Short mmCIF file of C-alpha atoms in Angstrom, two decimals:
data_model
loop_
_atom_site.label_atom_id
_atom_site.label_comp_id
_atom_site.label_asym_id
_atom_site.label_seq_id
_atom_site.Cartn_x
_atom_site.Cartn_y
_atom_site.Cartn_z
CA MET A 1 204.61 -42.85 -92.83
CA LYS A 2 205.16 -42.88 -89.09
CA ILE A 3 205.31 -46.11 -87.14
CA LYS A 4 206.10 -46.83 -83.51
CA ILE A 5 208.84 -49.24 -82.53
CA LYS A 6 209.15 -50.75 -79.04
CA TYR A 7 212.32 -52.42 -77.80
CA PHE A 8 212.74 -55.12 -75.16
CA ALA A 9 215.56 -57.06 -73.53
CA ALA A 10 218.81 -57.12 -75.55
CA MET A 11 217.20 -54.91 -78.25
CA ARG A 12 216.40 -52.26 -75.66
CA GLU A 13 219.93 -52.32 -74.30
CA SER A 14 221.52 -52.02 -77.73
CA THR A 15 219.35 -49.09 -78.80
CA GLY A 16 219.20 -47.44 -75.40
CA LYS A 17 215.49 -46.84 -76.05
CA SER A 18 212.30 -48.51 -74.90
CA SER A 19 210.37 -47.02 -77.83
CA GLU A 20 210.57 -44.51 -80.63
CA VAL A 21 208.48 -43.20 -83.52
CA ILE A 22 210.19 -43.43 -86.89
CA GLU A 23 209.44 -42.10 -90.35
CA THR A 24 209.90 -44.85 -92.92
CA THR A 25 209.22 -45.74 -96.53
CA ALA A 26 209.83 -49.45 -95.88
CA THR A 27 207.09 -51.63 -97.33
CA SER A 28 207.71 -54.80 -95.30
CA LEU A 29 208.65 -55.51 -91.70
CA SER A 30 211.77 -57.09 -93.05
CA ALA A 31 212.72 -53.78 -94.63
CA VAL A 32 211.99 -51.95 -91.38
CA TYR A 33 214.36 -54.32 -89.61
CA ASP A 34 217.10 -53.72 -92.19
CA GLU A 35 216.69 -49.97 -91.97
CA LEU A 36 216.96 -49.94 -88.16
CA ASN A 37 219.73 -52.52 -88.12
CA ASP A 38 221.85 -50.20 -90.30
CA ARG A 39 221.43 -47.56 -87.61
CA TYR A 40 221.78 -49.62 -84.42
CA HIS A 41 223.65 -52.80 -85.38
CA PHE A 42 221.26 -54.96 -83.41
CA PRO A 43 222.76 -57.77 -81.31
CA LEU A 44 220.31 -60.24 -82.89
CA ASN A 45 220.00 -61.35 -86.51
CA ARG A 46 216.63 -61.25 -88.16
CA ASP A 47 216.52 -65.05 -88.11
CA ASP A 48 216.75 -65.02 -84.31
CA LEU A 49 213.84 -62.59 -83.97
CA LYS A 50 210.10 -62.76 -84.36
CA VAL A 51 208.06 -59.70 -85.15
CA ALA A 52 204.79 -58.46 -83.69
CA VAL A 53 202.52 -55.76 -85.08
CA ASN A 54 199.92 -54.29 -82.77
CA GLU A 55 200.51 -57.07 -80.21
CA LYS A 56 200.19 -59.98 -82.63
CA TYR A 57 202.88 -62.17 -84.11
CA VAL A 58 203.05 -61.66 -87.89
CA ASP A 59 205.34 -62.61 -90.76
CA PHE A 60 208.40 -60.50 -91.59
CA GLU A 61 207.19 -60.21 -95.19
CA GLU A 62 203.95 -58.52 -94.19
CA ALA A 63 203.44 -54.86 -95.00
CA VAL A 64 203.51 -52.05 -92.45
CA SER A 65 200.74 -49.49 -92.14
CA PRO A 66 200.83 -45.98 -90.70
CA ASP A 67 200.67 -45.88 -86.89
CA ASP A 68 201.48 -49.57 -86.49
CA THR A 69 203.29 -50.56 -83.31
CA VAL A 70 206.12 -52.84 -84.33
CA VAL A 71 208.20 -54.98 -81.96
CA PHE A 72 211.12 -57.17 -82.94
CA ILE A 73 210.78 -59.97 -80.41
CA PRO A 74 214.00 -61.50 -79.12
CA PRO A 75 213.94 -65.19 -78.17
CA VAL A 76 211.42 -65.39 -75.34
CA ALA A 77 212.37 -66.95 -72.03
CA GLY A 78 209.40 -66.81 -69.71
CA GLY A 79 208.60 -69.39 -67.09
CA MET B 1 192.83 -65.50 -65.92
CA PHE B 2 196.31 -64.64 -67.19
CA ALA B 3 198.16 -61.83 -65.46
CA ILE B 4 201.57 -60.21 -65.35
CA THR B 5 202.60 -58.75 -62.01
CA GLU B 6 205.57 -56.81 -60.66
CA ASN B 7 204.91 -58.10 -57.16
CA LYS B 8 205.40 -61.39 -55.39
CA ILE B 9 202.86 -63.81 -56.83
CA ARG B 10 199.75 -64.03 -54.68
CA GLU B 11 197.88 -67.21 -55.47
CA LYS B 12 194.43 -66.71 -56.86
CA GLN B 13 191.68 -68.65 -55.13
CA LEU B 14 189.89 -70.99 -57.52
CA GLY B 15 187.19 -73.23 -56.18
CA ASP B 16 184.41 -75.34 -57.64
CA ASP B 17 182.32 -78.10 -56.08
CA ARG B 18 182.68 -80.19 -59.25
CA ALA B 19 186.47 -80.18 -58.94
CA GLY B 20 188.16 -83.44 -57.94
CA ALA B 21 191.72 -82.56 -58.93
CA VAL B 22 193.94 -79.52 -58.61
CA VAL B 23 197.38 -79.27 -60.18
CA ILE B 24 199.56 -76.30 -59.30
CA PHE B 25 202.83 -75.61 -61.09
CA GLU B 26 205.40 -73.09 -59.90
CA GLY B 27 208.54 -72.13 -61.78
CA LEU B 28 211.18 -71.01 -59.30
CA VAL B 29 214.46 -69.14 -59.68
CA ARG B 30 217.24 -71.71 -59.31
CA ASN B 31 220.68 -71.01 -57.89
CA HIS B 32 222.45 -72.51 -60.88
CA ASN B 33 222.14 -72.61 -64.63
CA ASP B 34 224.27 -74.12 -67.35
CA GLY B 35 227.00 -74.69 -64.79
CA LYS B 36 227.03 -71.05 -63.66
CA LYS B 37 226.07 -69.78 -60.22
CA VAL B 38 223.06 -67.50 -60.50
CA THR B 39 222.54 -64.65 -58.03
CA CYS B 40 219.23 -63.29 -59.32
CA LEU B 41 217.02 -63.02 -62.39
CA GLU B 42 215.51 -60.00 -64.07
CA TYR B 43 212.28 -60.59 -66.01
CA GLN B 44 210.97 -58.10 -68.56
CA ALA B 45 207.68 -58.40 -70.44
CA TYR B 46 205.92 -56.73 -73.33
CA ILE B 47 202.99 -56.61 -70.97
CA GLU B 48 200.09 -55.69 -73.29
CA MET B 49 201.00 -58.46 -75.72
CA ALA B 50 201.99 -60.97 -73.01
CA GLU B 51 198.52 -60.70 -71.48
CA LYS B 52 196.87 -61.23 -74.86
CA VAL B 53 199.02 -64.23 -75.78
CA GLY B 54 198.62 -65.65 -72.28
CA GLN B 55 194.84 -65.42 -72.51
CA GLU B 56 194.93 -67.09 -75.95
CA ILE B 57 196.89 -69.96 -74.40
CA LEU B 58 194.30 -70.36 -71.63
CA ASN B 59 191.47 -70.30 -74.20
CA GLU B 60 193.21 -73.03 -76.19
CA THR B 61 193.62 -75.02 -72.98
CA PHE B 62 189.89 -74.87 -72.26
CA ASN B 63 189.19 -76.09 -75.79
CA LYS B 64 191.70 -78.93 -75.70
CA PHE B 65 191.12 -80.35 -72.21
CA ASP B 66 188.08 -81.09 -70.08
CA ILE B 67 188.94 -78.74 -67.24
CA ILE B 68 186.89 -76.56 -64.91
CA ASP B 69 189.15 -73.57 -64.40
CA ALA B 70 192.70 -72.39 -65.04
CA ALA B 71 194.79 -69.39 -64.06
CA CYS B 72 198.34 -68.26 -64.71
CA ILE B 73 200.35 -65.44 -63.18
CA HIS B 74 203.82 -64.43 -64.38
CA ARG B 75 206.01 -62.10 -62.40
CA VAL B 76 208.38 -59.49 -63.85
CA GLY B 77 211.15 -57.39 -62.32
CA MET B 78 214.09 -58.52 -60.20
CA LEU B 79 213.64 -61.97 -58.65
CA GLN B 80 215.75 -63.71 -56.03
CA ILE B 81 216.66 -67.40 -55.69
CA GLY B 82 213.59 -69.36 -54.63
CA ASP B 83 211.11 -66.75 -55.88
CA ALA B 84 208.26 -67.99 -58.06
CA ALA B 85 208.48 -66.55 -61.57
CA VAL B 86 205.33 -68.27 -62.79
CA TRP B 87 202.33 -69.88 -61.10
CA ILE B 88 199.71 -72.01 -62.85
CA LYS B 89 196.63 -73.60 -61.28
CA VAL B 90 194.24 -75.96 -63.05
CA LEU B 91 191.01 -77.49 -61.68
CA SER B 92 189.30 -80.48 -63.25
CA ALA B 93 186.94 -83.30 -62.35
CA HIS B 94 189.61 -85.94 -63.11
CA ARG B 95 193.31 -85.66 -62.56
CA ASP B 96 194.74 -86.59 -65.98
CA GLU B 97 193.19 -83.54 -67.56
CA ALA B 98 194.57 -81.23 -64.88
CA TYR B 99 198.13 -82.56 -65.35
CA GLN B 100 197.90 -82.35 -69.14
CA ALA B 101 196.44 -78.86 -69.13
CA SER B 102 199.07 -77.65 -66.64
CA LYS B 103 201.90 -78.94 -68.84
CA TYR B 104 200.34 -77.46 -71.96
CA ILE B 105 200.10 -74.03 -70.35
CA ILE B 106 203.69 -73.91 -69.10
CA ASP B 107 205.06 -75.25 -72.42
CA GLU B 108 203.16 -72.64 -74.42
CA VAL B 109 203.95 -69.80 -72.00
CA LYS B 110 207.64 -70.57 -72.30
CA SER B 111 207.61 -70.72 -76.07
CA ARG B 112 205.23 -67.88 -77.03
CA VAL B 113 204.63 -65.26 -74.35
CA PRO B 114 206.87 -62.20 -74.89
CA ILE B 115 208.80 -62.33 -71.62
CA TRP B 116 212.57 -62.23 -71.33
CA LYS B 117 214.99 -62.95 -68.56
CA LYS B 118 218.44 -61.69 -67.76
CA GLU B 119 220.57 -63.87 -65.57
CA HIS B 120 222.93 -62.30 -63.08
CA TYR B 121 225.89 -64.48 -62.11
CA VAL B 122 228.40 -64.68 -59.29
CA ASP B 123 231.41 -64.73 -61.60
CA GLN B 124 230.54 -62.97 -64.86
CA GLU B 125 228.52 -60.31 -66.64
CA PRO B 126 224.74 -60.72 -66.71
CA GLU B 127 223.19 -61.89 -69.93
CA TRP B 128 219.79 -62.25 -71.55
CA VAL B 129 218.88 -65.91 -71.85
CA ALA B 130 218.57 -66.63 -75.54
CA CYS B 131 215.97 -68.84 -77.08
CA HIS B 132 218.17 -71.15 -79.12
CA ARG B 133 219.58 -72.25 -75.78
CA CYS B 134 216.12 -72.60 -74.28
CA ALA B 135 215.01 -74.56 -77.30
CA SER B 136 217.92 -76.96 -77.06
CA HIS B 137 217.23 -77.25 -73.37
CA GLU B 138 213.62 -78.11 -74.00
CA GLU B 139 214.61 -80.81 -76.43
CA HIS B 140 217.50 -82.36 -74.60
CA HIS B 141 216.96 -81.49 -70.96
CA HIS B 142 220.23 -79.74 -70.53
CA SER B 143 220.33 -77.38 -67.62
CA HIS B 144 220.19 -74.24 -69.73
CA GLU B 145 217.54 -72.38 -67.85
CA ALA B 146 217.32 -70.79 -64.49
CA VAL B 147 213.66 -71.60 -64.22
CA THR B 148 212.17 -74.77 -65.59
CA MET C 1 207.57 -87.60 -45.98
CA PHE C 2 204.33 -89.56 -46.14
CA ALA C 3 201.71 -88.91 -43.47
CA ILE C 4 198.14 -89.74 -42.59
CA THR C 5 196.22 -87.07 -40.71
CA GLU C 6 192.78 -86.73 -39.19
CA ASN C 7 192.90 -82.95 -39.53
CA LYS C 8 192.61 -80.55 -42.41
CA ILE C 9 195.74 -80.93 -44.52
CA ARG C 10 198.36 -78.34 -43.64
CA GLU C 11 200.83 -78.00 -46.47
CA LYS C 12 204.37 -78.89 -45.56
CA GLN C 13 206.98 -76.32 -46.48
CA LEU C 14 209.57 -77.72 -48.86
CA GLY C 15 212.29 -75.45 -50.16
CA ASP C 16 215.61 -75.88 -51.91
CA ASP C 17 217.75 -73.37 -53.81
CA ARG C 18 218.38 -75.95 -56.53
CA ALA C 19 214.66 -76.29 -57.27
CA GLY C 20 213.34 -74.80 -60.51
CA ALA C 21 209.97 -76.55 -60.60
CA VAL C 22 207.27 -77.33 -58.07
CA VAL C 23 204.23 -79.46 -58.87
CA ILE C 24 201.45 -79.70 -56.30
CA PHE C 25 198.55 -82.10 -56.69
CA GLU C 26 195.42 -82.00 -54.56
CA GLY C 27 192.62 -84.53 -54.67
CA LEU C 28 189.38 -82.87 -53.63
CA VAL C 29 186.00 -84.22 -52.58
CA ARG C 30 183.66 -83.70 -55.55
CA ASN C 31 179.93 -83.08 -55.30
CA HIS C 32 179.11 -85.87 -57.74
CA ASN C 33 180.22 -89.37 -58.53
CA ASP C 34 178.96 -91.95 -60.95
CA GLY C 35 175.87 -89.81 -61.55
CA LYS C 36 175.02 -89.59 -57.85
CA LYS C 37 175.01 -86.45 -55.73
CA VAL C 38 177.61 -86.78 -52.98
CA THR C 39 177.14 -85.02 -49.64
CA CYS C 40 180.37 -86.06 -47.90
CA LEU C 41 183.09 -88.70 -47.84
CA GLU C 42 184.40 -90.80 -44.99
CA TYR C 43 188.00 -91.99 -45.30
CA GLN C 44 189.37 -94.82 -43.19
CA ALA C 45 192.99 -96.03 -43.19
CA TYR C 46 195.01 -98.91 -41.85
CA ILE C 47 197.33 -96.21 -40.62
CA GLU C 48 200.45 -98.17 -39.64
CA MET C 49 200.51 -99.99 -42.98
CA ALA C 50 199.43 -96.95 -45.01
CA GLU C 51 202.42 -94.98 -43.73
CA LYS C 52 204.79 -97.83 -44.60
CA VAL C 53 203.38 -98.33 -48.10
CA GLY C 54 203.30 -94.55 -48.64
CA GLN C 55 206.95 -94.23 -47.69
CA GLU C 56 207.83 -97.11 -50.02
CA ILE C 57 206.11 -95.25 -52.86
CA LEU C 58 208.11 -92.10 -52.12
CA ASN C 59 211.34 -94.10 -52.01
CA GLU C 60 210.52 -95.62 -55.41
CA THR C 61 209.78 -92.13 -56.73
CA PHE C 62 213.21 -90.87 -55.66
CA ASN C 63 214.81 -93.84 -57.41
CA LYS C 64 212.84 -93.45 -60.63
CA PHE C 65 212.90 -89.68 -61.15
CA ASP C 66 215.54 -86.98 -60.78
CA ILE C 67 213.75 -84.97 -58.12
CA ILE C 68 214.90 -82.94 -55.12
CA ASP C 69 212.11 -83.56 -52.63
CA ALA C 70 208.63 -85.04 -52.36
CA ALA C 71 205.92 -85.17 -49.72
CA CYS C 72 202.44 -86.64 -49.50
CA ILE C 73 199.72 -86.19 -46.89
CA HIS C 74 196.46 -88.16 -46.89
CA ARG C 75 193.56 -87.18 -44.71
CA VAL C 76 191.13 -89.57 -43.00
CA GLY C 77 187.81 -89.07 -41.23
CA MET C 78 184.74 -87.23 -42.48
CA LEU C 79 185.41 -84.84 -45.36
CA GLN C 80 183.12 -82.26 -46.91
CA ILE C 81 182.77 -81.20 -50.56
CA GLY C 82 185.84 -79.20 -51.57
CA ASP C 83 188.06 -80.64 -48.84
CA ALA C 84 191.46 -81.96 -49.88
CA ALA C 85 191.74 -85.70 -49.29
CA VAL C 86 195.30 -85.94 -50.54
CA TRP C 87 198.11 -83.44 -51.11
CA ILE C 88 201.34 -84.17 -52.98
CA LYS C 89 204.24 -81.80 -53.53
CA VAL C 90 207.31 -82.49 -55.66
CA LEU C 91 210.39 -80.29 -56.19
CA SER C 92 212.85 -80.79 -59.02
CA ALA C 93 215.40 -78.86 -61.03
CA HIS C 94 213.42 -79.38 -64.25
CA ARG C 95 209.68 -79.53 -64.64
CA ASP C 96 209.17 -82.79 -66.55
CA GLU C 97 210.49 -84.80 -63.63
CA ALA C 98 208.22 -83.02 -61.16
CA TYR C 99 205.11 -83.72 -63.26
CA GLN C 100 206.06 -87.36 -63.81
CA ALA C 101 206.90 -87.97 -60.16
CA SER C 102 203.66 -86.31 -59.02
CA LYS C 103 201.59 -88.56 -61.30
CA TYR C 104 203.50 -91.64 -60.22
CA ILE C 105 202.85 -90.92 -56.55
CA ILE C 106 199.10 -90.34 -56.91
CA ASP C 107 198.67 -93.40 -59.17
CA GLU C 108 200.48 -95.64 -56.70
CA VAL C 109 198.77 -94.16 -53.65
CA LYS C 110 195.39 -94.87 -55.20
CA SER C 111 196.23 -98.42 -56.11
CA ARG C 112 198.26 -99.64 -53.12
CA VAL C 113 197.85 -97.63 -49.94
CA PRO C 114 195.29 -99.25 -47.59
CA ILE C 115 192.79 -96.39 -47.43
CA TRP C 116 189.07 -96.74 -48.05
CA LYS C 117 186.29 -94.30 -48.65
CA LYS C 118 182.60 -94.40 -47.99
CA GLU C 119 180.45 -92.11 -50.06
CA HIS C 120 177.42 -90.48 -48.53
CA TYR C 121 174.71 -89.51 -51.01
CA VAL C 122 171.74 -87.18 -51.12
CA ASP C 123 169.31 -89.88 -52.26
CA GLN C 124 170.54 -93.27 -51.09
CA GLU C 125 172.41 -95.29 -48.50
CA PRO C 126 176.14 -94.65 -48.12
CA GLU C 127 178.51 -97.20 -49.62
CA TRP C 128 182.17 -98.13 -49.59
CA VAL C 129 183.68 -97.39 -52.97
CA ALA C 130 184.86 -100.70 -54.36
CA CYS C 131 188.06 -101.21 -56.22
CA HIS C 132 186.81 -102.94 -59.33
CA ARG C 133 184.92 -99.74 -59.98
CA CYS C 134 188.04 -97.67 -59.27
CA ALA C 135 190.03 -99.90 -61.54
CA SER C 136 187.58 -99.57 -64.39
CA HIS C 137 187.54 -95.85 -63.76
CA GLU C 138 191.30 -95.66 -64.00
CA GLU C 139 191.25 -97.51 -67.29
CA HIS C 140 188.33 -95.85 -68.97
CA HIS C 141 187.99 -92.48 -67.26
CA HIS C 142 184.45 -93.01 -66.20
CA SER C 143 183.35 -90.80 -63.37
CA HIS C 144 183.38 -93.52 -60.75
CA GLU C 145 185.25 -91.74 -58.04
CA ALA C 146 184.54 -88.83 -55.80
CA VAL C 147 188.16 -87.84 -55.78
CA THR C 148 190.40 -88.15 -58.77
CA MET D 1 197.95 -120.71 -32.26
CA LYS D 2 196.65 -117.24 -31.64
CA ILE D 3 196.65 -114.60 -34.36
CA LYS D 4 195.29 -111.07 -34.48
CA ILE D 5 192.83 -109.99 -37.15
CA LYS D 6 192.07 -106.34 -37.95
CA TYR D 7 189.03 -105.25 -39.92
CA PHE D 8 188.53 -102.16 -42.07
CA ALA D 9 185.80 -100.58 -44.17
CA ALA D 10 183.07 -103.02 -45.30
CA MET D 11 184.80 -105.86 -43.42
CA ARG D 12 184.63 -103.89 -40.20
CA GLU D 13 180.96 -103.15 -40.69
CA SER D 14 180.07 -106.75 -41.43
CA THR D 15 181.90 -108.13 -38.40
CA GLY D 16 181.08 -105.23 -36.10
CA LYS D 17 184.69 -105.41 -34.89
CA SER D 18 187.81 -103.43 -35.60
CA SER D 19 190.02 -106.27 -34.37
CA GLU D 20 190.00 -109.58 -32.57
CA VAL D 21 192.38 -112.31 -31.48
CA ILE D 22 191.45 -115.77 -32.73
CA GLU D 23 192.66 -119.28 -32.03
CA THR D 24 193.17 -121.15 -35.29
CA THR D 25 194.73 -124.28 -36.75
CA ALA D 26 194.61 -122.90 -40.28
CA THR D 27 197.89 -123.31 -42.11
CA SER D 28 197.41 -120.70 -44.86
CA LEU D 29 195.87 -117.25 -44.98
CA SER D 30 193.40 -118.67 -47.42
CA ALA D 31 192.26 -121.13 -44.76
CA VAL D 32 192.01 -118.32 -42.21
CA TYR D 33 189.75 -116.43 -44.60
CA ASP D 34 187.52 -119.49 -45.12
CA GLU D 35 187.27 -120.10 -41.40
CA LEU D 36 186.24 -116.52 -40.64
CA ASN D 37 183.97 -116.30 -43.66
CA ASP D 38 181.99 -119.27 -42.32
CA ARG D 39 181.42 -117.29 -39.16
CA TYR D 40 180.78 -113.78 -40.54
CA HIS D 41 179.68 -114.23 -44.15
CA PHE D 42 181.94 -111.46 -45.36
CA PRO D 43 180.54 -109.01 -47.92
CA LEU D 44 183.62 -109.53 -50.10
CA ASN D 45 184.83 -112.66 -51.86
CA ARG D 46 188.40 -113.74 -51.40
CA ASP D 47 189.14 -112.75 -55.01
CA ASP D 48 188.14 -109.17 -54.23
CA LEU D 49 190.47 -108.96 -51.25
CA LYS D 50 194.18 -108.70 -50.73
CA VAL D 51 195.82 -109.85 -47.54
CA ALA D 52 198.48 -108.23 -45.39
CA VAL D 53 200.51 -109.86 -42.63
CA ASN D 54 202.31 -107.58 -40.20
CA GLU D 55 201.67 -104.56 -42.46
CA LYS D 56 202.96 -106.12 -45.67
CA TYR D 57 201.02 -107.45 -48.64
CA VAL D 58 201.53 -111.20 -48.97
CA ASP D 59 200.05 -114.09 -50.92
CA PHE D 60 196.93 -115.90 -49.70
CA GLU D 61 198.78 -119.22 -49.90
CA GLU D 62 201.43 -118.15 -47.42
CA ALA D 63 201.47 -119.72 -43.97
CA VAL D 64 200.44 -117.96 -40.78
CA SER D 65 202.62 -117.84 -37.70
CA PRO D 66 201.67 -117.32 -34.07
CA ASP D 67 201.05 -113.67 -33.15
CA ASP D 68 200.79 -112.54 -36.78
CA THR D 69 198.56 -109.54 -37.42
CA VAL D 70 196.40 -110.42 -40.40
CA VAL D 71 194.27 -107.97 -42.40
CA PHE D 72 192.01 -108.84 -45.29
CA ILE D 73 192.28 -105.69 -47.40
CA PRO D 74 189.15 -104.60 -49.26
CA PRO D 75 189.64 -102.81 -52.58
CA VAL D 76 191.51 -99.64 -51.65
CA ALA D 77 190.19 -96.25 -52.66
CA GLY D 78 192.56 -93.58 -51.42
CA GLY D 79 193.23 -90.31 -53.21
#
C-alpha cells in the first residue's frame, strides 16, 4: 500500500525531504519507522519520537492503512 | 481560538462585560539559553495538526476552568530576540481561574503541540532543541529553553 | 514602578533581552457583583500612601521571586464597565516566576493599598464595597467584587 | 496639640470633609478615634478600620505627636 510521510525539524534535515509517498508492506507504525530508518539513519531513536497518523497522536504498535499520513514527531518545543 | 501565524503576533481583541480578570502570557525569545548566547530562533510547525491539538487544549481549558474566553496564537518562522513566540489571553469573572487556565494552556502547548525550534548561537552550529532537555528544564527549572 | 492615575491606563513598555516570559494581569470593571447589576465604579485612593505601599509591594516581589521587571498601575475616578482598574506586568526569564509574582502583586494590592471603590447599581443606592465582604470573597470565591 | 485628619470613602461622606486640623489632648490613636466618633458618629466601628500615621499603617494604641497626619482607613477594595 501507499502511505504519505511528512518530515519536520531534525527529521526533515536528515532526509532532505518535507514529505514523500512510500510503498510499504509494514503492518505497524513501528515497522514503518524501522523500514525508513534503515534508509535514512534518522538522528532520533524511536523512543525519542512520537507518531501521528492523520494529525492525531497514536501508538507505534497501531496498524497503518492505505493513504494514511504518517509523521514521526520529534520532541516538541513550542512556546 | 488557536492559530499559527508566520507574522508578528497581532493580539486578538477579546472583550466581555462579565469579565473581571484578564491574564495575558507572552513567551519571548531570550538572548541566552543553557549558558549559550542565542542570536535568533527558528520555529517550525506541523500546522494542520498543531491547530487541531491547540484547539483541543483550549476545549479542555473551557471544561476545566470557569473562564469566559481564551485565545492562543503561536508564531513560526525566524524570530529575533524579544519577539513573542506565543501569546495567550484568558478572560474570566474571577482572577484565580484566569491564572490557572493561562498556565494550563502554556504547559499543554509546550508539551503537546507539534512545534519545533532551532536555536542559532553566536559561537556554534544551530541545533533543534530536544525534548528531553525541555522536559528536564520543566522539572528542574534549569535554563534549557530559549523561551519559557 | 507603581503608579496611581486618574486617566485610562496606558501600558508601560517594559523590555529586556533576558526576558523569556511576560505575564500581564488586568482587573476590569464587571457588569455584575454579588447578584446586583453594576453600572459603573468609582475608585478613590489615598494617593501619597497608596504609592508608598504599592512600591513596598513591588520591592517585596523583587525579593521573593526571580524576576527581571515589574510594574503596576491603578486607576482612580469614575470607571465604566470593561475599563481596566488595575494593570500589572511582570517580566522574568522563566514563566513560573512571572505567574507567581503577578499573583502576589494583585493579592497584596487588594489587601493593603489604600484604595476604595463605590459601586453604582441599576436598581439601588451606590455603596462603598466593604472589606469584610472582600475578605470573605477572597476566601470562598463568592462573587462579591466588581473587579477580581 | 494640633494634628491633621484625612478622610476617605465612607468616612469622607459621613464627615463631609476630606481633611481637617483638630486640637486634641488624646494620647493614643484609639482615643483620637473615640473623640471624633463622638462628634461624627462614623459609619464604621474601630474594629473595621485600620489607622495610618504619616502614610504608614500603625497600631491604634500608638501615641500621636503634634503635626501627625492621621487617617482612619476603611476596608480597602483596590484591584
